[in-house]
Short mmCIF file of C-alpha atoms in Angstrom, two decimals:
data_model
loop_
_atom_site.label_atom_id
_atom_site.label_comp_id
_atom_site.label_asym_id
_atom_site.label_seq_id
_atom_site.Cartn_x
_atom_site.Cartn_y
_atom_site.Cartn_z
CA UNK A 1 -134.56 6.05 0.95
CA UNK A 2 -136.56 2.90 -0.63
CA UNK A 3 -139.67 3.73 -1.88
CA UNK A 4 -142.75 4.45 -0.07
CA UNK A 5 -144.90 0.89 0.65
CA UNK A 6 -148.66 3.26 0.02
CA UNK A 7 -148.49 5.54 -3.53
CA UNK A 8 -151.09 7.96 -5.00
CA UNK A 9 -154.02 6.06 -6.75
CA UNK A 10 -152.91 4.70 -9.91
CA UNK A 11 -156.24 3.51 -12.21
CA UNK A 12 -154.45 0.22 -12.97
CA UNK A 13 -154.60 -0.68 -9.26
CA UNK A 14 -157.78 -0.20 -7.98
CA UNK A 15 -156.70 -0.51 -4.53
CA UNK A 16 -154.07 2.25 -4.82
CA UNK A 17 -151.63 0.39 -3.34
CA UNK A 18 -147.72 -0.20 -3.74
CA UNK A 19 -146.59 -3.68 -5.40
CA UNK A 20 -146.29 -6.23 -2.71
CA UNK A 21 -148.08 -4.38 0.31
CA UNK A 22 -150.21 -7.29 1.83
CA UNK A 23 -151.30 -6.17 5.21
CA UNK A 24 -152.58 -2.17 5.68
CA UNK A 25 -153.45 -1.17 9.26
CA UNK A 26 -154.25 2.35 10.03
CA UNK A 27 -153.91 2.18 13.35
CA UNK A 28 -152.40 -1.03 15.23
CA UNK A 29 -151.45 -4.52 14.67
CA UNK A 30 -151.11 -7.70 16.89
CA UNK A 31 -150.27 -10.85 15.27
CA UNK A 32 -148.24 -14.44 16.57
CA UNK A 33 -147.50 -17.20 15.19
CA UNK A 34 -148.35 -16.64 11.23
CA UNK A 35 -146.70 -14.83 8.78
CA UNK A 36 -147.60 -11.95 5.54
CA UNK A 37 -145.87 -13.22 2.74
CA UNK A 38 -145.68 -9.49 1.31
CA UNK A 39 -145.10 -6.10 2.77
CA UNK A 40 -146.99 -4.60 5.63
CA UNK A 41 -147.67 -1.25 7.00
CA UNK A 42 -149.00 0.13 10.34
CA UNK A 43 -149.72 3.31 11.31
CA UNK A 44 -149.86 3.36 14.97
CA UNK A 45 -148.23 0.47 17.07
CA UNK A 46 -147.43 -2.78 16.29
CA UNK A 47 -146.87 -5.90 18.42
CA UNK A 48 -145.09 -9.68 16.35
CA UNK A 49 -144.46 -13.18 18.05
CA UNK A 50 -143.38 -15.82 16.01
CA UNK A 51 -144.31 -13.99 13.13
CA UNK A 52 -142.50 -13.22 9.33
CA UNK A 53 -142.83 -10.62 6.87
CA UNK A 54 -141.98 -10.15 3.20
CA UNK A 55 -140.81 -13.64 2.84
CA UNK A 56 -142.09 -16.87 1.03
CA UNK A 57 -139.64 -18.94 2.57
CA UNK A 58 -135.97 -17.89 2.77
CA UNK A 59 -134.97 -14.16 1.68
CA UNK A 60 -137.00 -11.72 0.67
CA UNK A 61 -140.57 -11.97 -1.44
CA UNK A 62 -139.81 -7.45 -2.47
CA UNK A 63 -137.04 -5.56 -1.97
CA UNK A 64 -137.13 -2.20 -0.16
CA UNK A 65 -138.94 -1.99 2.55
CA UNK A 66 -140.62 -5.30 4.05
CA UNK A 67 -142.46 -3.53 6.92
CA UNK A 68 -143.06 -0.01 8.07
CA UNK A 69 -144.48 0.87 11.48
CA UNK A 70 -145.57 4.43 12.49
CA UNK A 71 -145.46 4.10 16.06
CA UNK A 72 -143.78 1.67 18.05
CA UNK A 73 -142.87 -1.92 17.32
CA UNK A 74 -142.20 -4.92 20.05
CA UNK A 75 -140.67 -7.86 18.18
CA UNK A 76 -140.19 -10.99 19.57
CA UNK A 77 -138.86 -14.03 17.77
CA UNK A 78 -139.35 -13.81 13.69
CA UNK A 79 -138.27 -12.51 10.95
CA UNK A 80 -138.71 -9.45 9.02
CA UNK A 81 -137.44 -9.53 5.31
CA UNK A 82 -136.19 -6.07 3.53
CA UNK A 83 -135.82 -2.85 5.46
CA UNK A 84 -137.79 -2.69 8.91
CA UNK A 85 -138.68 1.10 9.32
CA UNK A 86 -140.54 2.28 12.98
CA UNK A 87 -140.97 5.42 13.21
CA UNK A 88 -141.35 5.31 16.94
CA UNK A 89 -139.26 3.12 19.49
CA UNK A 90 -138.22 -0.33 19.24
CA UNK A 91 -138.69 -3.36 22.25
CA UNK A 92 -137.23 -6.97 21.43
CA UNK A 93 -137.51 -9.94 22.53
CA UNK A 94 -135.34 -12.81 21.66
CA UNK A 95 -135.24 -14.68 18.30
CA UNK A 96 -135.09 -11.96 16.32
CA UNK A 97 -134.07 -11.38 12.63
CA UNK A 98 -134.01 -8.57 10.57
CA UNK A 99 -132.18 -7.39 7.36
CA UNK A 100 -132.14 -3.89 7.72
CA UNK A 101 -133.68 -2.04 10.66
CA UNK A 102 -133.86 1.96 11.40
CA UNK A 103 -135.84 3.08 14.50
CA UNK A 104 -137.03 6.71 14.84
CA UNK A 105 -137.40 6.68 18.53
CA UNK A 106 -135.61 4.41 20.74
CA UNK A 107 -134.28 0.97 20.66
CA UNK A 108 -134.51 -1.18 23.65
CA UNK A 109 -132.81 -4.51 23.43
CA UNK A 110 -133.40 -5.96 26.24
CA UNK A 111 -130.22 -8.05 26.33
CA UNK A 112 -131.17 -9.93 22.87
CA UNK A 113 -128.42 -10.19 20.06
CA UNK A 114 -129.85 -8.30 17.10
CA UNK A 115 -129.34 -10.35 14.00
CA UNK A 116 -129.42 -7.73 11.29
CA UNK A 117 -127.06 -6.28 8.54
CA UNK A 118 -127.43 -2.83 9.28
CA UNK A 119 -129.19 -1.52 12.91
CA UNK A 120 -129.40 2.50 13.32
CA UNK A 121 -131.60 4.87 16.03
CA UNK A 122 -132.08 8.45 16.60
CA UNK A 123 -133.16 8.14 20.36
CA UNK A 124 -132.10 6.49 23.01
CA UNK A 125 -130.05 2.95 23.02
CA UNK A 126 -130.37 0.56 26.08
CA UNK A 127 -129.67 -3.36 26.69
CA UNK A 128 -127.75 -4.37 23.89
CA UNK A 129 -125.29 -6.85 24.02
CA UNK A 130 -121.61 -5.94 24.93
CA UNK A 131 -120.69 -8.05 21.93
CA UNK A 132 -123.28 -6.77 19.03
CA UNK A 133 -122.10 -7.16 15.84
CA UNK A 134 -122.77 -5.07 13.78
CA UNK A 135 -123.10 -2.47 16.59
CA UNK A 136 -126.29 0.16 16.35
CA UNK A 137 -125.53 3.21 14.74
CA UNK A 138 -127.26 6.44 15.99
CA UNK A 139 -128.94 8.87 13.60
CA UNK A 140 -130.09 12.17 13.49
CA UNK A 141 -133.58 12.89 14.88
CA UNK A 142 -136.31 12.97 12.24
CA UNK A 143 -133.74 11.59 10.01
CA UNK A 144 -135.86 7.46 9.75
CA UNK A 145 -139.42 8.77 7.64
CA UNK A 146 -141.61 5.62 6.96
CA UNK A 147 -142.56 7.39 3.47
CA UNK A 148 -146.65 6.76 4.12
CA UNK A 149 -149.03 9.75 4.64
CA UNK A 150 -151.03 7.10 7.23
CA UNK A 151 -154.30 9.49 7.64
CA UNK A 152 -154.21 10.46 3.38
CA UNK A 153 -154.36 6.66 3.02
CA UNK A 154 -157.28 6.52 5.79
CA UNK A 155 -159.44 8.97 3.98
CA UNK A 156 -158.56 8.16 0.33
CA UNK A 157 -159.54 4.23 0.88
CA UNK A 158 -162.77 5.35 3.02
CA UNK A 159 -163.38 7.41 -0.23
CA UNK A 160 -162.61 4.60 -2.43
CA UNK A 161 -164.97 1.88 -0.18
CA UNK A 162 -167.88 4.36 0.03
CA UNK A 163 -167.81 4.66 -4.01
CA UNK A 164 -167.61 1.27 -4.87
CA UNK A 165 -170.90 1.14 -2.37
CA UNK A 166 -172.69 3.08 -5.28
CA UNK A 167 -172.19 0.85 -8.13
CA UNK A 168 -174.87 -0.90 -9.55
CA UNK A 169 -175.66 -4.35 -8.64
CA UNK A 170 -174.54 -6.36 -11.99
CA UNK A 171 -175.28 -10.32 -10.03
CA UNK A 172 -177.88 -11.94 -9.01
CA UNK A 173 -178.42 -13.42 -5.56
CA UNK A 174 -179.83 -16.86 -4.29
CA UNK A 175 -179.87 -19.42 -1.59
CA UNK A 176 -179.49 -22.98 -3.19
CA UNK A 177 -179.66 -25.91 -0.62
CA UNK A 178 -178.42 -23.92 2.11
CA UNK A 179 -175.41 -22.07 -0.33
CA UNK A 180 -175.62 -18.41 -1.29
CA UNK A 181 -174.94 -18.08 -4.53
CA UNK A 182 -173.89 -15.09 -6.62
CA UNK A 183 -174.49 -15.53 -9.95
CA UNK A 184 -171.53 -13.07 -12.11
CA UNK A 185 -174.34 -13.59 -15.56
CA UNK A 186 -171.09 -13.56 -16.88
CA UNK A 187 -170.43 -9.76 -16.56
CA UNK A 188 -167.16 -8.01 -16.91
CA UNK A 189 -167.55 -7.12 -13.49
CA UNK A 190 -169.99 -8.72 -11.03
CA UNK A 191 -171.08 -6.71 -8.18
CA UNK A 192 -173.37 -7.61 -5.26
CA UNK A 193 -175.11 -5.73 -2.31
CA UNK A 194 -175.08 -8.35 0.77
CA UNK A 195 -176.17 -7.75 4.33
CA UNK A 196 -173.84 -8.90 7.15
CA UNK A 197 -176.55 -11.83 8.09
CA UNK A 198 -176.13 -13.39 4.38
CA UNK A 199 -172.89 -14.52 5.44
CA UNK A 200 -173.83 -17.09 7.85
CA UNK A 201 -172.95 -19.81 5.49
CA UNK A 202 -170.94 -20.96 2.18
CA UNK A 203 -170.78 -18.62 -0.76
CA UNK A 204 -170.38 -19.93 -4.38
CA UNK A 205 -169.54 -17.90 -7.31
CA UNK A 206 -171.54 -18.71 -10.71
CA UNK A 207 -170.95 -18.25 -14.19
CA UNK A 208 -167.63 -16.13 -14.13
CA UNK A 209 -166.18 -14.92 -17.35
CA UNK A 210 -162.63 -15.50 -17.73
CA UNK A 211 -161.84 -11.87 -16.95
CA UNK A 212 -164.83 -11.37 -14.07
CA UNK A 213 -164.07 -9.13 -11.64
CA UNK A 214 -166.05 -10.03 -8.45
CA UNK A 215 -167.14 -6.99 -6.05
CA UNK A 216 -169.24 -8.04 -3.27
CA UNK A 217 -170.53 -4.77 -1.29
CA UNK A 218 -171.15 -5.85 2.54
CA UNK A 219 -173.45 -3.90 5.37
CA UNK A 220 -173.53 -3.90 8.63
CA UNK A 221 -171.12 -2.67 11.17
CA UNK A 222 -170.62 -6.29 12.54
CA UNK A 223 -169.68 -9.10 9.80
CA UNK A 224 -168.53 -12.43 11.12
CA UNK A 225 -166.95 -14.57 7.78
CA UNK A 226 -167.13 -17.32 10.12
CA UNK A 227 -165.23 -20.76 9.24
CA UNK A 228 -167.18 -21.16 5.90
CA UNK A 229 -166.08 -22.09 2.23
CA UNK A 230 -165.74 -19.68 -0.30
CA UNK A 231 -166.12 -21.60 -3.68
CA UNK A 232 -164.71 -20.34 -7.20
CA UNK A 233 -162.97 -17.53 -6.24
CA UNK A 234 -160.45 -17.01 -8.21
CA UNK A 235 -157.25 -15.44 -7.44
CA UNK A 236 -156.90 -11.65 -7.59
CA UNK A 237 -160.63 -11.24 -9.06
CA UNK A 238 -162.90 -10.93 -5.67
CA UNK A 239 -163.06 -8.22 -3.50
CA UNK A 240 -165.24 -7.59 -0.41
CA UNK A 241 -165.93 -4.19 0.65
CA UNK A 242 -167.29 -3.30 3.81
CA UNK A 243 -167.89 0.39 3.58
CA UNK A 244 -169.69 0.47 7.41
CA UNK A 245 -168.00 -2.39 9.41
CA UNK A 246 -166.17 -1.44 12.43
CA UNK A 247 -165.96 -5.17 13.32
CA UNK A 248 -164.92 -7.72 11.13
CA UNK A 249 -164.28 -11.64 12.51
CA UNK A 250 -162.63 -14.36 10.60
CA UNK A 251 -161.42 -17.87 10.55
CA UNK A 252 -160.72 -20.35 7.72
CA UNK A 253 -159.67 -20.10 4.04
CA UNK A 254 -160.60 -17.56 0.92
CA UNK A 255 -158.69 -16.30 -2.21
CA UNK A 256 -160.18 -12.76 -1.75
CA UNK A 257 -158.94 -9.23 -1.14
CA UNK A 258 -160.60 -7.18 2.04
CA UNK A 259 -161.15 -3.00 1.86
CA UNK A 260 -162.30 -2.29 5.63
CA UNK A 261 -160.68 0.80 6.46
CA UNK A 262 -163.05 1.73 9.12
CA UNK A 263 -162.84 -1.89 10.91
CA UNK A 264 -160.84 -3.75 13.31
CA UNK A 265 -160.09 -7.54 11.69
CA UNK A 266 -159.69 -10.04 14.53
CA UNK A 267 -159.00 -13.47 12.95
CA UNK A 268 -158.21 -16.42 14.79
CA UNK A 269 -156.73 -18.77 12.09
CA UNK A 270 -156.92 -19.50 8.29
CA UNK A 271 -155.39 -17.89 5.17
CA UNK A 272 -156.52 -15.06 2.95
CA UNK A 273 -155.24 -15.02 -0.43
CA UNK A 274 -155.27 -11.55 -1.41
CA UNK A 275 -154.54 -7.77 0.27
CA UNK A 276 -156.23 -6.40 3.67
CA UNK A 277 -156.74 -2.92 4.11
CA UNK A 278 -158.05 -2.24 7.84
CA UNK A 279 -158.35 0.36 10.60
CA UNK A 280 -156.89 -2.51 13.04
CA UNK A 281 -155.75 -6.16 12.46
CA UNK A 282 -155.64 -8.34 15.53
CA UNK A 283 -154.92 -12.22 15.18
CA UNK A 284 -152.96 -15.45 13.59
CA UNK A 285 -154.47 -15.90 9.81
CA UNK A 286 -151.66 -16.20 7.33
CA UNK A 287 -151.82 -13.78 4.78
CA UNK A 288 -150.34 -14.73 1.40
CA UNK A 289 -149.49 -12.44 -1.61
CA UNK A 290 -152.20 -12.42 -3.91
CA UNK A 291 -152.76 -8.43 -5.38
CA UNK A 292 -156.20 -7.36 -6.50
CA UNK A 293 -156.03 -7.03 -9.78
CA UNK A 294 -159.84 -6.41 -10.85
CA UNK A 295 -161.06 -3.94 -13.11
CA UNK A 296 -163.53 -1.38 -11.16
CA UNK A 297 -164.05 1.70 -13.08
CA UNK A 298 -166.07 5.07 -11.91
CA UNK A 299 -163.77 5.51 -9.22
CA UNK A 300 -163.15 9.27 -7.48
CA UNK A 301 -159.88 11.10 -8.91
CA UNK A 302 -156.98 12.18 -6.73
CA UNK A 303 -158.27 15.54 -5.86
CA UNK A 304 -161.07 14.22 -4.16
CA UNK A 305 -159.61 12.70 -1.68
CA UNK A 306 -157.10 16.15 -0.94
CA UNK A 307 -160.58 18.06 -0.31
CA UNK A 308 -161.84 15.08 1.76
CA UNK A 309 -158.57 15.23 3.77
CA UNK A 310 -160.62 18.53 5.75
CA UNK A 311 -163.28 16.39 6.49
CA UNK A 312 -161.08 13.30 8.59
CA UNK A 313 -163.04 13.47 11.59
CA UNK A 314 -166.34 13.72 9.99
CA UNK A 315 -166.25 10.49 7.86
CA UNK A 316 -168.09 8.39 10.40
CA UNK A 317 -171.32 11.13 10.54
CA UNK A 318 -171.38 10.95 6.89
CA UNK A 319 -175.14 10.13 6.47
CA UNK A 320 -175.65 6.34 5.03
CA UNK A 321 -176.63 5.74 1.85
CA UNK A 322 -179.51 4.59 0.62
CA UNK A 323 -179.00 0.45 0.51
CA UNK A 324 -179.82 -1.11 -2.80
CA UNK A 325 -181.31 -4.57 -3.13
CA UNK A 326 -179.45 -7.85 -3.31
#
Protein backbone atom coordinates (compact mmCIF):
# COMPACT_ATOMS: atom_id res chain seq x y z
CA UNK A 1 0.00 0.00 0.00
CA UNK A 2 1.50 3.65 -0.92
CA UNK A 3 2.37 5.52 1.85
CA UNK A 4 0.21 7.29 4.20
CA UNK A 5 -0.57 11.20 2.81
CA UNK A 6 -0.46 12.52 7.10
CA UNK A 7 2.97 11.09 9.09
CA UNK A 8 4.05 11.54 12.76
CA UNK A 9 5.56 15.08 13.40
CA UNK A 10 8.88 15.29 11.99
CA UNK A 11 10.86 18.70 13.49
CA UNK A 12 11.96 19.54 9.93
CA UNK A 13 8.30 20.05 8.95
CA UNK A 14 6.68 22.08 11.23
CA UNK A 15 3.38 21.29 9.93
CA UNK A 16 3.81 17.52 10.35
CA UNK A 17 2.69 16.81 7.21
CA UNK A 18 3.54 14.26 4.28
CA UNK A 19 5.47 15.77 1.10
CA UNK A 20 2.96 17.08 -1.31
CA UNK A 21 -0.32 17.07 0.93
CA UNK A 22 -1.93 20.49 -0.06
CA UNK A 23 -5.45 20.42 1.14
CA UNK A 24 -6.24 18.75 4.93
CA UNK A 25 -9.94 18.57 5.87
CA UNK A 26 -10.95 16.83 8.97
CA UNK A 27 -14.21 16.52 8.27
CA UNK A 28 -15.76 17.38 4.67
CA UNK A 29 -14.94 18.97 1.47
CA UNK A 30 -16.96 20.68 -1.37
CA UNK A 31 -15.11 22.19 -4.13
CA UNK A 32 -16.01 22.93 -8.30
CA UNK A 33 -14.43 24.25 -10.71
CA UNK A 34 -10.62 24.72 -9.32
CA UNK A 35 -8.09 22.42 -8.75
CA UNK A 36 -5.11 21.39 -5.66
CA UNK A 37 -2.08 21.05 -7.44
CA UNK A 38 -0.82 18.53 -4.59
CA UNK A 39 -2.36 15.81 -2.56
CA UNK A 40 -5.48 16.11 -0.51
CA UNK A 41 -7.07 14.37 2.32
CA UNK A 42 -10.59 14.30 3.87
CA UNK A 43 -11.79 12.72 6.64
CA UNK A 44 -15.44 12.61 6.37
CA UNK A 45 -17.21 13.16 2.91
CA UNK A 46 -16.20 14.72 0.03
CA UNK A 47 -18.10 16.22 -2.92
CA UNK A 48 -15.68 17.46 -6.71
CA UNK A 49 -17.14 19.18 -9.94
CA UNK A 50 -14.87 20.19 -12.42
CA UNK A 51 -12.19 19.84 -10.13
CA UNK A 52 -8.27 18.16 -10.32
CA UNK A 53 -5.98 16.84 -7.88
CA UNK A 54 -2.27 16.08 -7.68
CA UNK A 55 -1.62 17.49 -11.03
CA UNK A 56 0.19 20.66 -12.46
CA UNK A 57 -0.97 20.08 -15.77
CA UNK A 58 -0.83 16.62 -17.37
CA UNK A 59 0.18 13.47 -15.08
CA UNK A 60 0.85 13.47 -11.82
CA UNK A 61 2.58 16.43 -9.47
CA UNK A 62 3.47 12.96 -6.44
CA UNK A 63 3.19 9.61 -6.86
CA UNK A 64 1.21 7.39 -4.46
CA UNK A 65 -1.68 8.48 -3.42
CA UNK A 66 -3.20 11.84 -4.99
CA UNK A 67 -6.33 11.93 -2.76
CA UNK A 68 -7.69 10.02 0.17
CA UNK A 69 -11.28 10.35 1.39
CA UNK A 70 -12.57 8.80 4.67
CA UNK A 71 -16.08 8.74 3.97
CA UNK A 72 -17.76 8.96 0.84
CA UNK A 73 -16.78 10.66 -2.38
CA UNK A 74 -19.27 11.97 -5.37
CA UNK A 75 -17.11 12.83 -8.39
CA UNK A 76 -18.29 14.45 -11.21
CA UNK A 77 -16.21 15.51 -14.17
CA UNK A 78 -12.23 15.95 -13.26
CA UNK A 79 -9.45 14.42 -12.69
CA UNK A 80 -7.73 12.85 -9.88
CA UNK A 81 -3.90 12.14 -10.37
CA UNK A 82 -2.16 9.02 -8.38
CA UNK A 83 -4.19 6.54 -6.38
CA UNK A 84 -7.84 7.75 -5.36
CA UNK A 85 -8.52 5.93 -1.97
CA UNK A 86 -12.41 6.38 -0.25
CA UNK A 87 -12.84 4.64 2.37
CA UNK A 88 -16.58 4.81 2.14
CA UNK A 89 -18.78 4.53 -1.14
CA UNK A 90 -18.26 6.02 -4.39
CA UNK A 91 -21.15 8.19 -6.70
CA UNK A 92 -20.02 9.49 -10.28
CA UNK A 93 -20.99 11.59 -12.45
CA UNK A 94 -19.76 11.86 -15.94
CA UNK A 95 -16.33 13.18 -17.06
CA UNK A 96 -14.47 11.39 -14.89
CA UNK A 97 -10.73 10.42 -14.72
CA UNK A 98 -8.80 8.66 -12.42
CA UNK A 99 -5.47 6.67 -12.37
CA UNK A 100 -5.99 4.33 -9.79
CA UNK A 101 -9.17 4.13 -7.71
CA UNK A 102 -10.11 1.61 -4.65
CA UNK A 103 -13.45 2.23 -2.85
CA UNK A 104 -14.09 0.74 0.63
CA UNK A 105 -17.80 0.85 0.45
CA UNK A 106 -19.69 0.86 -2.65
CA UNK A 107 -19.31 2.12 -6.10
CA UNK A 108 -22.20 3.54 -7.90
CA UNK A 109 -21.64 4.44 -11.48
CA UNK A 110 -24.42 5.69 -12.50
CA UNK A 111 -24.08 4.65 -16.14
CA UNK A 112 -20.65 6.78 -16.59
CA UNK A 113 -17.55 5.01 -18.26
CA UNK A 114 -14.85 5.00 -15.60
CA UNK A 115 -11.62 6.11 -17.15
CA UNK A 116 -9.07 4.60 -14.83
CA UNK A 117 -6.15 2.01 -14.97
CA UNK A 118 -7.09 0.00 -12.20
CA UNK A 119 -10.95 0.28 -10.46
CA UNK A 120 -11.56 -2.20 -7.33
CA UNK A 121 -14.60 -2.22 -4.40
CA UNK A 122 -15.39 -4.23 -1.44
CA UNK A 123 -19.22 -3.40 -1.38
CA UNK A 124 -21.66 -3.26 -3.59
CA UNK A 125 -21.29 -2.49 -7.59
CA UNK A 126 -24.25 -0.85 -9.52
CA UNK A 127 -24.59 1.15 -12.99
CA UNK A 128 -21.56 0.51 -14.70
CA UNK A 129 -21.31 0.26 -18.18
CA UNK A 130 -21.86 -3.16 -19.97
CA UNK A 131 -18.69 -2.32 -21.84
CA UNK A 132 -16.14 -1.05 -18.89
CA UNK A 133 -12.83 -1.54 -19.61
CA UNK A 134 -10.95 -2.28 -17.38
CA UNK A 135 -13.90 -3.88 -15.50
CA UNK A 136 -14.13 -3.17 -11.42
CA UNK A 137 -12.59 -5.66 -9.45
CA UNK A 138 -14.18 -6.53 -6.02
CA UNK A 139 -12.09 -6.73 -2.84
CA UNK A 140 -12.27 -8.01 0.41
CA UNK A 141 -14.05 -5.91 3.06
CA UNK A 142 -11.73 -3.77 5.17
CA UNK A 143 -9.17 -4.69 2.70
CA UNK A 144 -8.94 -0.38 0.98
CA UNK A 145 -7.30 1.56 4.49
CA UNK A 146 -6.70 5.30 3.60
CA UNK A 147 -3.43 5.05 5.92
CA UNK A 148 -4.48 8.51 8.01
CA UNK A 149 -5.39 8.33 11.76
CA UNK A 150 -8.06 11.44 10.77
CA UNK A 151 -8.93 12.34 14.65
CA UNK A 152 -4.73 11.84 15.77
CA UNK A 153 -4.21 14.46 13.04
CA UNK A 154 -7.26 16.61 14.53
CA UNK A 155 -5.82 16.73 17.97
CA UNK A 156 -2.06 16.79 17.17
CA UNK A 157 -2.52 20.06 14.78
CA UNK A 158 -5.05 21.66 17.49
CA UNK A 159 -1.99 20.95 19.78
CA UNK A 160 0.41 22.31 17.39
CA UNK A 161 -1.95 25.76 16.62
CA UNK A 162 -2.58 26.32 20.36
CA UNK A 163 1.42 26.28 20.96
CA UNK A 164 2.46 28.39 18.37
CA UNK A 165 -0.37 30.83 20.13
CA UNK A 166 2.23 31.06 23.06
CA UNK A 167 5.22 32.29 21.36
CA UNK A 168 6.43 35.53 21.92
CA UNK A 169 5.61 38.33 19.72
CA UNK A 170 9.15 38.97 17.83
CA UNK A 171 7.31 42.01 15.12
CA UNK A 172 6.09 44.98 15.46
CA UNK A 173 2.68 46.18 14.33
CA UNK A 174 1.42 49.43 12.51
CA UNK A 175 -1.14 51.00 10.31
CA UNK A 176 0.66 53.12 7.54
CA UNK A 177 -1.77 55.03 5.17
CA UNK A 178 -4.44 52.66 5.58
CA UNK A 179 -1.79 49.29 5.29
CA UNK A 180 -1.03 47.11 8.29
CA UNK A 181 2.25 46.55 8.45
CA UNK A 182 4.29 43.91 10.25
CA UNK A 183 7.56 44.82 10.66
CA UNK A 184 9.90 41.08 10.83
CA UNK A 185 13.06 43.72 12.62
CA UNK A 186 14.72 41.31 10.68
CA UNK A 187 14.29 38.32 13.09
CA UNK A 188 14.90 34.72 12.34
CA UNK A 189 11.42 34.26 12.90
CA UNK A 190 8.79 37.02 13.01
CA UNK A 191 5.75 36.39 14.93
CA UNK A 192 2.65 38.55 15.42
CA UNK A 193 -0.55 38.49 17.66
CA UNK A 194 -3.48 40.03 15.33
CA UNK A 195 -7.17 40.28 16.11
CA UNK A 196 -9.67 39.13 13.44
CA UNK A 197 -10.75 43.04 12.87
CA UNK A 198 -6.95 43.93 11.82
CA UNK A 199 -7.60 42.17 8.75
CA UNK A 200 -9.97 44.43 7.17
CA UNK A 201 -7.40 45.66 4.79
CA UNK A 202 -3.85 45.06 2.98
CA UNK A 203 -1.02 43.57 4.95
CA UNK A 204 2.68 44.30 4.09
CA UNK A 205 5.58 42.49 5.39
CA UNK A 206 8.78 44.71 6.43
CA UNK A 207 12.28 44.13 6.76
CA UNK A 208 12.47 40.23 6.21
CA UNK A 209 15.77 38.51 6.53
CA UNK A 210 16.56 36.23 3.84
CA UNK A 211 15.70 33.23 5.99
CA UNK A 212 12.49 35.01 8.00
CA UNK A 213 10.05 32.85 8.93
CA UNK A 214 6.71 34.77 9.20
CA UNK A 215 4.07 33.49 11.94
CA UNK A 216 1.13 35.61 12.22
CA UNK A 217 -1.12 34.35 15.31
CA UNK A 218 -4.95 35.34 14.49
CA UNK A 219 -8.10 35.66 17.15
CA UNK A 220 -11.34 35.55 16.86
CA UNK A 221 -13.66 32.80 15.96
CA UNK A 222 -14.80 34.71 12.76
CA UNK A 223 -11.84 35.98 10.33
CA UNK A 224 -12.87 37.23 6.92
CA UNK A 225 -9.28 37.60 4.64
CA UNK A 226 -11.50 39.41 2.42
CA UNK A 227 -10.26 40.27 -1.31
CA UNK A 228 -7.13 42.17 0.01
CA UNK A 229 -3.32 42.13 -1.02
CA UNK A 230 -0.89 40.42 0.85
CA UNK A 231 2.51 42.14 -0.01
CA UNK A 232 6.10 40.43 0.41
CA UNK A 233 5.20 37.23 1.31
CA UNK A 234 7.41 35.09 0.28
CA UNK A 235 6.91 31.60 -0.68
CA UNK A 236 6.92 28.88 1.97
CA UNK A 237 7.96 31.50 4.84
CA UNK A 238 4.33 32.84 6.19
CA UNK A 239 2.04 31.08 8.11
CA UNK A 240 -1.29 32.16 9.67
CA UNK A 241 -2.58 30.41 12.57
CA UNK A 242 -5.91 30.69 13.79
CA UNK A 243 -5.92 28.75 16.99
CA UNK A 244 -9.92 29.85 17.81
CA UNK A 245 -11.59 30.35 14.34
CA UNK A 246 -14.44 28.19 13.55
CA UNK A 247 -15.12 30.43 10.52
CA UNK A 248 -12.72 31.41 8.14
CA UNK A 249 -13.84 33.43 4.62
CA UNK A 250 -11.63 34.05 1.70
CA UNK A 251 -11.29 35.43 -1.73
CA UNK A 252 -8.28 36.67 -3.75
CA UNK A 253 -4.53 35.90 -3.85
CA UNK A 254 -1.65 35.10 -1.01
CA UNK A 255 1.61 32.99 -0.95
CA UNK A 256 0.82 31.78 2.64
CA UNK A 257 0.18 28.51 4.43
CA UNK A 258 -3.25 28.26 6.72
CA UNK A 259 -3.33 25.95 10.25
CA UNK A 260 -7.23 26.17 11.14
CA UNK A 261 -8.02 22.89 12.34
CA UNK A 262 -10.96 23.93 14.29
CA UNK A 263 -12.55 26.05 11.23
CA UNK A 264 -14.63 25.63 8.27
CA UNK A 265 -12.77 27.62 5.10
CA UNK A 266 -15.42 28.81 2.65
CA UNK A 267 -13.61 30.61 -0.22
CA UNK A 268 -15.22 31.85 -3.15
CA UNK A 269 -12.27 32.40 -5.60
CA UNK A 270 -8.48 33.22 -5.63
CA UNK A 271 -5.30 31.16 -5.07
CA UNK A 272 -3.34 30.28 -1.96
CA UNK A 273 0.14 29.46 -2.40
CA UNK A 274 0.95 27.26 0.34
CA UNK A 275 -0.82 24.16 2.54
CA UNK A 276 -4.43 24.37 4.32
CA UNK A 277 -5.09 22.46 7.23
CA UNK A 278 -8.97 22.81 8.19
CA UNK A 279 -11.86 21.20 10.06
CA UNK A 280 -13.99 21.85 6.69
CA UNK A 281 -13.13 23.40 3.25
CA UNK A 282 -16.06 24.59 1.22
CA UNK A 283 -15.45 26.59 -2.15
CA UNK A 284 -13.51 27.31 -5.69
CA UNK A 285 -9.90 28.93 -4.66
CA UNK A 286 -7.12 27.13 -6.43
CA UNK A 287 -4.72 25.81 -4.23
CA UNK A 288 -1.16 25.47 -5.55
CA UNK A 289 1.81 23.49 -4.05
CA UNK A 290 3.80 25.64 -2.04
CA UNK A 291 5.02 23.53 1.50
CA UNK A 292 5.71 25.49 4.64
CA UNK A 293 8.97 25.31 5.13
CA UNK A 294 9.60 27.83 8.18
CA UNK A 295 11.59 27.26 11.06
CA UNK A 296 9.27 27.35 14.39
CA UNK A 297 10.98 25.83 17.26
CA UNK A 298 9.44 25.09 20.99
CA UNK A 299 6.99 22.94 19.54
CA UNK A 300 5.15 19.92 21.80
CA UNK A 301 6.84 16.33 21.22
CA UNK A 302 4.93 13.33 19.94
CA UNK A 303 3.77 12.05 23.22
CA UNK A 304 1.85 14.95 23.85
CA UNK A 305 -0.39 14.72 21.50
CA UNK A 306 -1.02 10.53 22.40
CA UNK A 307 -2.10 11.88 26.03
CA UNK A 308 -4.16 14.67 24.37
CA UNK A 309 -5.81 12.00 22.16
CA UNK A 310 -8.15 11.29 25.77
CA UNK A 311 -9.07 14.67 25.80
CA UNK A 312 -10.78 14.92 21.81
CA UNK A 313 -13.97 16.13 22.89
CA UNK A 314 -12.75 18.54 25.38
CA UNK A 315 -10.48 20.69 23.11
CA UNK A 316 -13.09 23.32 22.44
CA UNK A 317 -13.70 23.97 26.59
CA UNK A 318 -10.08 24.32 26.88
CA UNK A 319 -10.03 27.71 28.72
CA UNK A 320 -8.47 30.65 26.35
CA UNK A 321 -5.40 31.94 26.87
CA UNK A 322 -4.43 34.93 27.99
CA UNK A 323 -4.07 37.26 24.54
CA UNK A 324 -0.79 39.06 24.24
CA UNK A 325 -0.47 42.46 22.63
CA UNK A 326 0.07 43.21 18.97
Amino acid sequence: MAAPLAQAYNPADPLGLSSGLNLLAFDNLTASGSDVEGRVAVGANAILSSYSINTKGFGALYSGNGLVVGGNLSFGNGSLWGNTLVGGNLTLGGGNAFENVSVGGNLNANGNWINANSISYAGQLSQVNPYQNPAPVQVAPGSVQTGIDFQAERVRTTSLSQTFDTLSNTGSVANVYGTLTLNANHNSLAVFDLNSTQLNGNVSLANLAADTTVLINVHGQSVDFGNHGYDNFASGRVLFNLPEATQVTFAGGITASFLAPLASFNSSNGVINGQVIVANWSGSTQVNDAAFAGAIAAVPEPETYAMLLAGLGTIGMVAKRRKKTA
